Amino acid sequence: MRIAILGAGSLGTIAGAYIAAGGQDVELIDVYQAHVDALNQTGAQITGTTDFQAKVKAITPDDMSGTYDLVLLLTKQLYNESVLQDLLPFLDDQSVVLSLQNGIPEEKVASIVGRERVIAGSVEFGATFIEPGVSRLTTEFNRFKQYAFQIGELNGETTERIQQIKSILDLVGGTHISDNLVGTKWSKLLINNAFSGLSAALNVEYGVVLDHDISIISAVRIADETIKVGHANGVKFATMGGFDIESLEIQSDKDIPERIKTLRVLMESSRLLKASMLQDLEKQRQTEIDYINGVVPRSASGKQISTPYNDMVVRLVKQAEESQTVPDFETNIKCFEELNNNR
């Protein structure tokens, strides 16, 4: 099987390192020339909760050739139109594009490459790009090896090809095949909304979101908004690592202390993670906020559900984009404090 990792940033570098070490024919593809050069010269180096290095082959998109049997799509949704159009010449009828992007991009991906080629998934580990050739794994290593991906056919079937893809991803870490793909993606979206969104809006790692009284309440509210909007759109949230995501819904304010306790336990292993959107803001790049927290207010349209906490995250991140600065924690935490006080 000839494999491409399209968008070999922090996550793709880690996946590529383990897949290559497993003896597979894999190319790490990225537009960052210095990163490509470092990967080819010194290999992919993984630091953080593990210490691992593997020899890999890396190229820029201009050097793509032949046909790929499996493409792990890890580019940002912002660029899907151009990235996927450019990918088409390197696919045949049996090629599979596995979307591992944040949010819920599958319909857009399918509209370009063809629905029959698309399998969707979610990445269940965190990473930070350190420098060319080096990525830091921020999820506890044992959890990473036990639970790294969820994948699923769009129709929920367990097929021969998805079993084959699972065997590839198992070289990286534990891979779960989901028969409720929409629910899987919404469950991952909920975690991204609550923690990636707040990490970017407040300029902090997940651990600060967990520890600060206002931010953890805000995370609980964001999760609740996401569940209510998902339910209004017919979504049944999938369990994640055996955890019932729907149990985070708030029936009354009396539920909030218990929800806080639950989120703190659930996310403890990810406290070192810094959102990729915050990393984008640090580099003065546009973020994927419209494809993460922005999904909730768009999906709430016409449903008579208010989404003030997701709205606030979108507003604050867009402000930082426009000003090309990183958010100020003390200023922005007050915005969420006012939301809490006005409920």
Coordinates of C-alpha atoms in Angstrom, one line a residue:
M1 CA 0.0 0.0 0.0
R2 CA 1.3 3.4 -1.0
I3 CA 0.4 6.0 1.7
A4 CA 0.6 9.8 1.8
I5 CA 0.3 12.0 4.8
L6 CA -1.0 15.2 3.3
G7 CA -0.2 18.0 5.8
A8 CA 2.7 16.6 7.8
G9 CA 2.6 19.1 10.7
S10 CA 2.7 18.2 14.3
L11 CA 0.2 15.3 14.1
G12 CA 1.2 14.1 10.7
T13 CA 4.9 14.0 11.6
I14 CA 4.1 11.7 14.6
A15 CA 1.8 9.5 12.5
G16 CA 4.3 9.3 9.7
A17 CA 7.2 8.4 12.0
Y18 CA 5.4 5.4 13.4
I19 CA 3.9 4.2 10.1
A20 CA 7.4 4.5 8.5
A21 CA 8.9 2.6 11.5
G22 CA 6.3 -0.1 10.9
G23 CA 7.8 -0.7 7.4
Q24 CA 5.1 0.9 5.4
D25 CA 5.6 2.9 2.1
V26 CA 4.7 6.3 3.3
E27 CA 5.4 9.9 2.2
L28 CA 5.1 12.9 4.4
I29 CA 3.9 15.8 2.3
D30 CA 4.1 19.4 3.5
V31 CA 4.5 22.9 2.0
Y32 CA 7.1 23.9 4.6
Q33 CA 10.4 23.3 2.8
A34 CA 12.6 23.5 5.9
H35 CA 10.5 20.9 7.6
V36 CA 10.7 18.6 4.6
D37 CA 14.4 19.0 4.4
A38 CA 14.9 18.3 8.2
L39 CA 12.7 15.2 8.0
N40 CA 14.8 13.8 5.1
Q41 CA 18.1 14.7 6.7
T42 CA 17.6 13.7 10.3
G43 CA 14.3 11.8 10.4
A44 CA 11.1 12.6 12.3
Q45 CA 11.9 13.3 16.0
I46 CA 9.1 12.9 18.5
T47 CA 9.6 14.4 22.0
G48 CA 7.3 15.2 24.9
T49 CA 5.7 12.2 26.6
T50 CA 7.9 9.9 24.6
D51 CA 11.3 10.0 22.9
F52 CA 11.3 8.4 19.4
Q53 CA 13.0 9.0 16.1
A54 CA 12.3 7.4 12.7
K55 CA 13.7 7.7 9.2
V56 CA 11.1 9.0 6.9
K57 CA 10.6 10.2 3.3
A58 CA 9.2 13.7 2.9
I59 CA 8.3 15.8 -0.1
T60 CA 6.5 19.0 -1.0
P61 CA 3.3 18.9 -2.9
D62 CA 5.2 19.9 -6.1
D63 CA 7.0 16.6 -5.9
M64 CA 4.0 14.3 -5.7
S65 CA 3.9 11.6 -8.3
G66 CA 2.2 8.3 -9.1
T67 CA -0.9 7.1 -7.3
Y68 CA -1.6 6.9 -3.6
D69 CA -3.7 4.0 -2.2
L70 CA -4.4 5.8 1.1
V71 CA -4.2 9.6 1.9
L72 CA -4.3 10.7 5.5
L73 CA -5.7 14.2 5.1
L74 CA -4.3 16.5 7.9
T75 CA -4.3 19.9 6.2
K76 CA -6.5 22.6 7.5
Q77 CA -10.0 22.9 6.2
L78 CA -9.3 26.5 5.1
Y79 CA -7.4 25.0 2.1
N80 CA -9.6 22.1 1.2
E81 CA -10.8 23.3 -2.1
S82 CA -7.3 23.8 -3.6
V83 CA -5.6 21.0 -1.7
L84 CA -8.1 18.4 -2.8
Q85 CA -8.3 19.6 -6.4
D86 CA -4.5 19.3 -6.6
L87 CA -4.7 15.8 -5.1
L88 CA -7.2 14.4 -7.7
P89 CA -4.5 13.4 -10.3
F90 CA -2.8 11.2 -7.7
L91 CA -5.9 9.1 -6.9
D92 CA -7.4 6.1 -8.7
D93 CA -10.8 4.5 -8.4
Q94 CA -9.6 2.4 -5.4
S95 CA -7.8 5.2 -3.6
V96 CA -9.1 6.2 -0.1
V97 CA -8.9 9.7 1.4
L98 CA -9.1 9.5 5.2
S99 CA -10.2 12.8 6.6
L100 CA -8.5 13.4 10.0
Q101 CA -9.3 17.1 10.0
N102 CA -10.9 18.9 12.9
G103 CA -14.6 19.7 12.6
I104 CA -17.0 18.0 10.2
P105 CA -15.4 18.3 6.8
E106 CA -16.5 15.0 5.2
E107 CA -19.3 16.3 2.9
K108 CA -17.0 18.9 1.5
V109 CA -14.2 16.4 1.0
A110 CA -16.6 14.0 -0.7
S111 CA -17.9 16.7 -3.0
I112 CA -14.4 17.0 -4.5
V113 CA -12.8 13.6 -4.4
G114 CA -16.0 11.5 -4.6
R115 CA -18.0 10.0 -1.8
E116 CA -16.9 6.4 -2.5
R117 CA -13.3 7.4 -1.8
V118 CA -13.9 9.0 1.6
I119 CA -13.5 7.5 5.0
A120 CA -13.6 9.8 8.0
G121 CA -11.9 9.8 11.3
S122 CA -10.7 11.8 14.3
V123 CA -7.3 12.1 15.9
E124 CA -7.5 11.4 19.7
F125 CA -4.0 12.6 20.6
G126 CA -2.4 16.0 20.9
A127 CA 0.8 17.4 19.5
T128 CA 2.8 20.6 19.1
F129 CA 5.1 21.5 16.3
I130 CA 8.5 22.4 17.9
E131 CA 10.8 23.1 14.9
P132 CA 11.5 21.5 11.5
G133 CA 11.6 17.8 11.9
V134 CA 10.5 17.8 15.5
S135 CA 7.0 17.4 17.1
R136 CA 6.1 17.1 20.7
L137 CA 3.5 14.5 21.8
T138 CA 1.4 16.1 24.5
T139 CA -0.9 13.2 25.3
E140 CA 0.2 10.7 27.9
F141 CA 2.1 8.0 26.0
N142 CA 0.1 5.1 27.4
R143 CA -3.2 6.7 26.4
F144 CA -1.7 7.6 23.0
K145 CA -0.8 3.9 22.3
Q146 CA -4.2 2.7 23.5
Y147 CA -6.4 5.2 21.8
A148 CA -5.0 7.4 18.9
F149 CA -7.8 7.4 16.3
Q150 CA -11.4 6.8 15.5
I151 CA -12.4 6.0 11.9
G152 CA -15.5 5.0 10.1
E153 CA -17.2 4.5 6.7
L154 CA -19.7 7.2 5.9
N155 CA -22.5 4.6 5.9
G156 CA -21.4 3.0 9.2
E157 CA -20.4 -0.3 7.7
T158 CA -17.3 -2.3 8.8
T159 CA -15.6 -3.0 5.4
E160 CA -12.5 -4.9 4.4
R161 CA -10.8 -1.6 3.5
I162 CA -11.5 0.0 6.8
Q163 CA -10.1 -3.0 8.6
Q164 CA -6.9 -2.7 6.4
I165 CA -6.7 1.0 7.3
K166 CA -7.1 0.2 11.0
S167 CA -4.1 -2.1 10.7
I168 CA -2.0 0.8 9.3
L169 CA -3.1 3.2 12.0
D170 CA -2.6 0.7 14.7
L171 CA 1.1 1.1 14.1
V172 CA 0.7 4.6 15.5
G173 CA -1.7 3.8 18.3
G174 CA -5.0 2.2 19.2
T175 CA -7.7 2.7 16.5
H176 CA -11.4 2.3 17.0
I177 CA -13.8 1.7 14.1
S178 CA -17.0 3.6 14.6
D179 CA -20.4 2.7 13.2
N180 CA -21.7 6.2 14.1
L181 CA -19.4 8.5 12.2
V182 CA -21.5 11.6 12.5
G183 CA -21.7 11.1 16.3
T184 CA -18.0 10.5 16.4
K185 CA -17.2 13.7 14.6
W186 CA -19.6 15.7 16.8
S187 CA -18.1 14.2 20.0
K188 CA -14.7 15.3 18.8
L189 CA -16.1 18.7 17.8
L190 CA -17.4 19.1 21.3
I191 CA -14.0 18.6 22.9
N192 CA -12.4 20.9 20.3
N193 CA -15.0 23.6 20.9
A194 CA -14.6 23.4 24.7
F195 CA -10.8 23.2 24.9
S196 CA -9.2 24.1 21.6
G197 CA -11.6 27.1 21.3
L198 CA -10.9 28.3 24.8
S199 CA -7.1 27.6 24.5
A200 CA -7.1 29.9 21.4
A201 CA -9.4 32.5 22.8
L202 CA -7.5 32.8 26.1
N203 CA -4.0 32.1 25.0
V204 CA -3.4 29.1 27.4
E205 CA -2.8 25.4 27.4
Y206 CA -5.6 23.0 28.2
G207 CA -4.4 22.7 31.8
V208 CA -5.2 26.4 32.5
V209 CA -8.7 25.9 31.1
L210 CA -9.1 23.1 33.5
D211 CA -7.7 24.9 36.5
H212 CA -9.3 28.3 36.2
D213 CA -12.8 28.7 37.7
I214 CA -14.2 30.8 34.9
S215 CA -12.7 29.0 32.0
I216 CA -13.8 25.5 33.2
I217 CA -17.4 26.7 33.7
S218 CA -17.2 28.2 30.2
A219 CA -15.9 24.8 28.9
V220 CA -18.9 23.1 30.5
R221 CA -21.3 25.7 28.9
I222 CA -19.7 25.3 25.5
A223 CA -20.1 21.5 25.7
D224 CA -23.7 21.9 26.7
E225 CA -24.4 24.2 23.8
T226 CA -22.8 21.7 21.4
I227 CA -24.8 18.8 22.7
K228 CA -28.1 20.7 22.5
V229 CA -27.4 21.9 19.0
G230 CA -26.3 18.4 17.9
H231 CA -29.5 16.9 19.3
A232 CA -31.6 19.5 17.5
N233 CA -29.9 18.3 14.3
G234 CA -30.6 14.6 14.9
V235 CA -27.1 13.8 16.2
K236 CA -26.5 10.9 18.6
F237 CA -23.1 11.6 20.1
A238 CA -20.7 8.7 20.1
T239 CA -18.9 7.6 23.2
M240 CA -15.2 8.5 23.4
G241 CA -12.9 6.1 25.1
G242 CA -16.0 4.5 26.7
F243 CA -17.1 7.9 28.0
D244 CA -20.7 9.0 27.3
I245 CA -20.3 12.5 25.9
E246 CA -24.0 13.2 26.1
S247 CA -23.7 13.0 29.9
L248 CA -22.1 16.4 29.8
E249 CA -25.5 18.0 28.9
I250 CA -26.8 20.4 31.6
Q251 CA -30.4 20.0 32.7
S252 CA -30.1 22.7 35.4
D253 CA -27.4 24.8 36.9
K254 CA -27.2 22.3 39.8
D255 CA -25.4 20.0 37.3
I256 CA -22.5 22.4 36.8
P257 CA -20.2 21.3 39.7
E258 CA -20.5 17.7 38.7
R259 CA -19.9 18.5 35.0
I260 CA -16.7 20.4 36.1
K261 CA -15.5 17.4 38.0
T262 CA -16.1 15.1 35.0
L263 CA -14.3 17.4 32.5
R264 CA -11.3 17.7 34.8
V265 CA -11.0 14.0 35.0
L266 CA -11.7 13.4 31.3
M267 CA -9.2 16.0 30.1
E268 CA -6.4 15.6 32.7
S269 CA -4.2 13.6 30.3
S270 CA -4.4 16.5 27.8
R271 CA -3.5 19.4 30.1
L272 CA -0.2 20.1 28.2
L273 CA -1.9 20.5 24.9
K274 CA -2.0 23.9 23.2
A275 CA -4.6 24.4 20.5
S276 CA -3.4 24.4 16.9
M277 CA -5.5 27.5 16.5
L278 CA -3.5 29.3 19.1
Q279 CA -0.3 28.1 17.3
D280 CA -1.8 29.7 14.2
L281 CA -2.4 33.0 16.0
E282 CA 1.1 33.0 17.3
K283 CA 2.3 32.7 13.6
Q284 CA -0.2 35.4 12.5
R285 CA -2.1 32.9 10.4
Q286 CA -5.8 32.5 9.9
T287 CA -7.4 29.8 12.1
E288 CA -10.1 27.1 11.6
I289 CA -12.4 28.8 14.1
D290 CA -15.3 28.9 11.6
Y291 CA -15.0 25.1 11.2
I292 CA -14.8 24.4 14.9
N293 CA -16.7 26.6 17.3
G294 CA -18.4 28.3 14.4
V295 CA -20.2 25.0 13.5
V296 CA -22.4 25.3 16.5
P297 CA -24.1 28.7 15.9
R298 CA -24.4 27.9 12.2
S299 CA -26.1 24.6 13.0
A300 CA -28.3 26.3 15.6
S301 CA -29.8 28.6 12.9
G302 CA -33.6 28.2 13.0
K303 CA -33.4 25.9 16.0
Q304 CA -34.2 28.5 18.6
I305 CA -31.1 27.6 20.6
S306 CA -28.8 30.3 21.9
T307 CA -25.0 29.7 21.7
P308 CA -23.4 32.7 23.6
Y309 CA -20.3 30.8 24.7
N310 CA -19.4 29.4 21.3
D311 CA -20.2 32.9 19.8
M312 CA -17.8 34.5 22.3
V313 CA -15.0 32.1 21.4
V314 CA -15.5 32.8 17.6
R315 CA -15.6 36.6 18.3
L316 CA -12.4 36.7 20.4
V317 CA -10.4 34.4 18.0
K318 CA -11.5 36.5 15.0
Q319 CA -10.4 39.7 16.8
A320 CA -7.0 38.2 17.3
E321 CA -6.8 37.2 13.7
E322 CA -7.7 40.7 12.5
S323 CA -5.2 42.4 14.8
Q324 CA -2.6 39.7 14.2
T325 CA -1.9 39.3 17.9
V326 CA -2.4 36.6 20.5
P327 CA -5.3 37.0 22.9
D328 CA -4.7 38.6 26.3
F329 CA -5.8 36.2 29.0
E330 CA -6.8 38.7 31.6
T331 CA -8.8 40.8 29.1
N332 CA -10.6 37.8 27.5
I333 CA -11.4 35.9 30.7
K334 CA -13.4 38.9 31.8
C335 CA -15.6 38.4 28.7
F336 CA -16.5 34.9 29.9
E337 CA -16.9 36.1 33.4
E338 CA -19.5 38.6 32.2
L339 CA -21.3 35.8 30.3
N340 CA -21.5 33.8 33.5
N341 CA -22.7 36.7 35.6
N342 CA -25.4 37.6 33.1
R343 CA -27.0 34.2 33.0

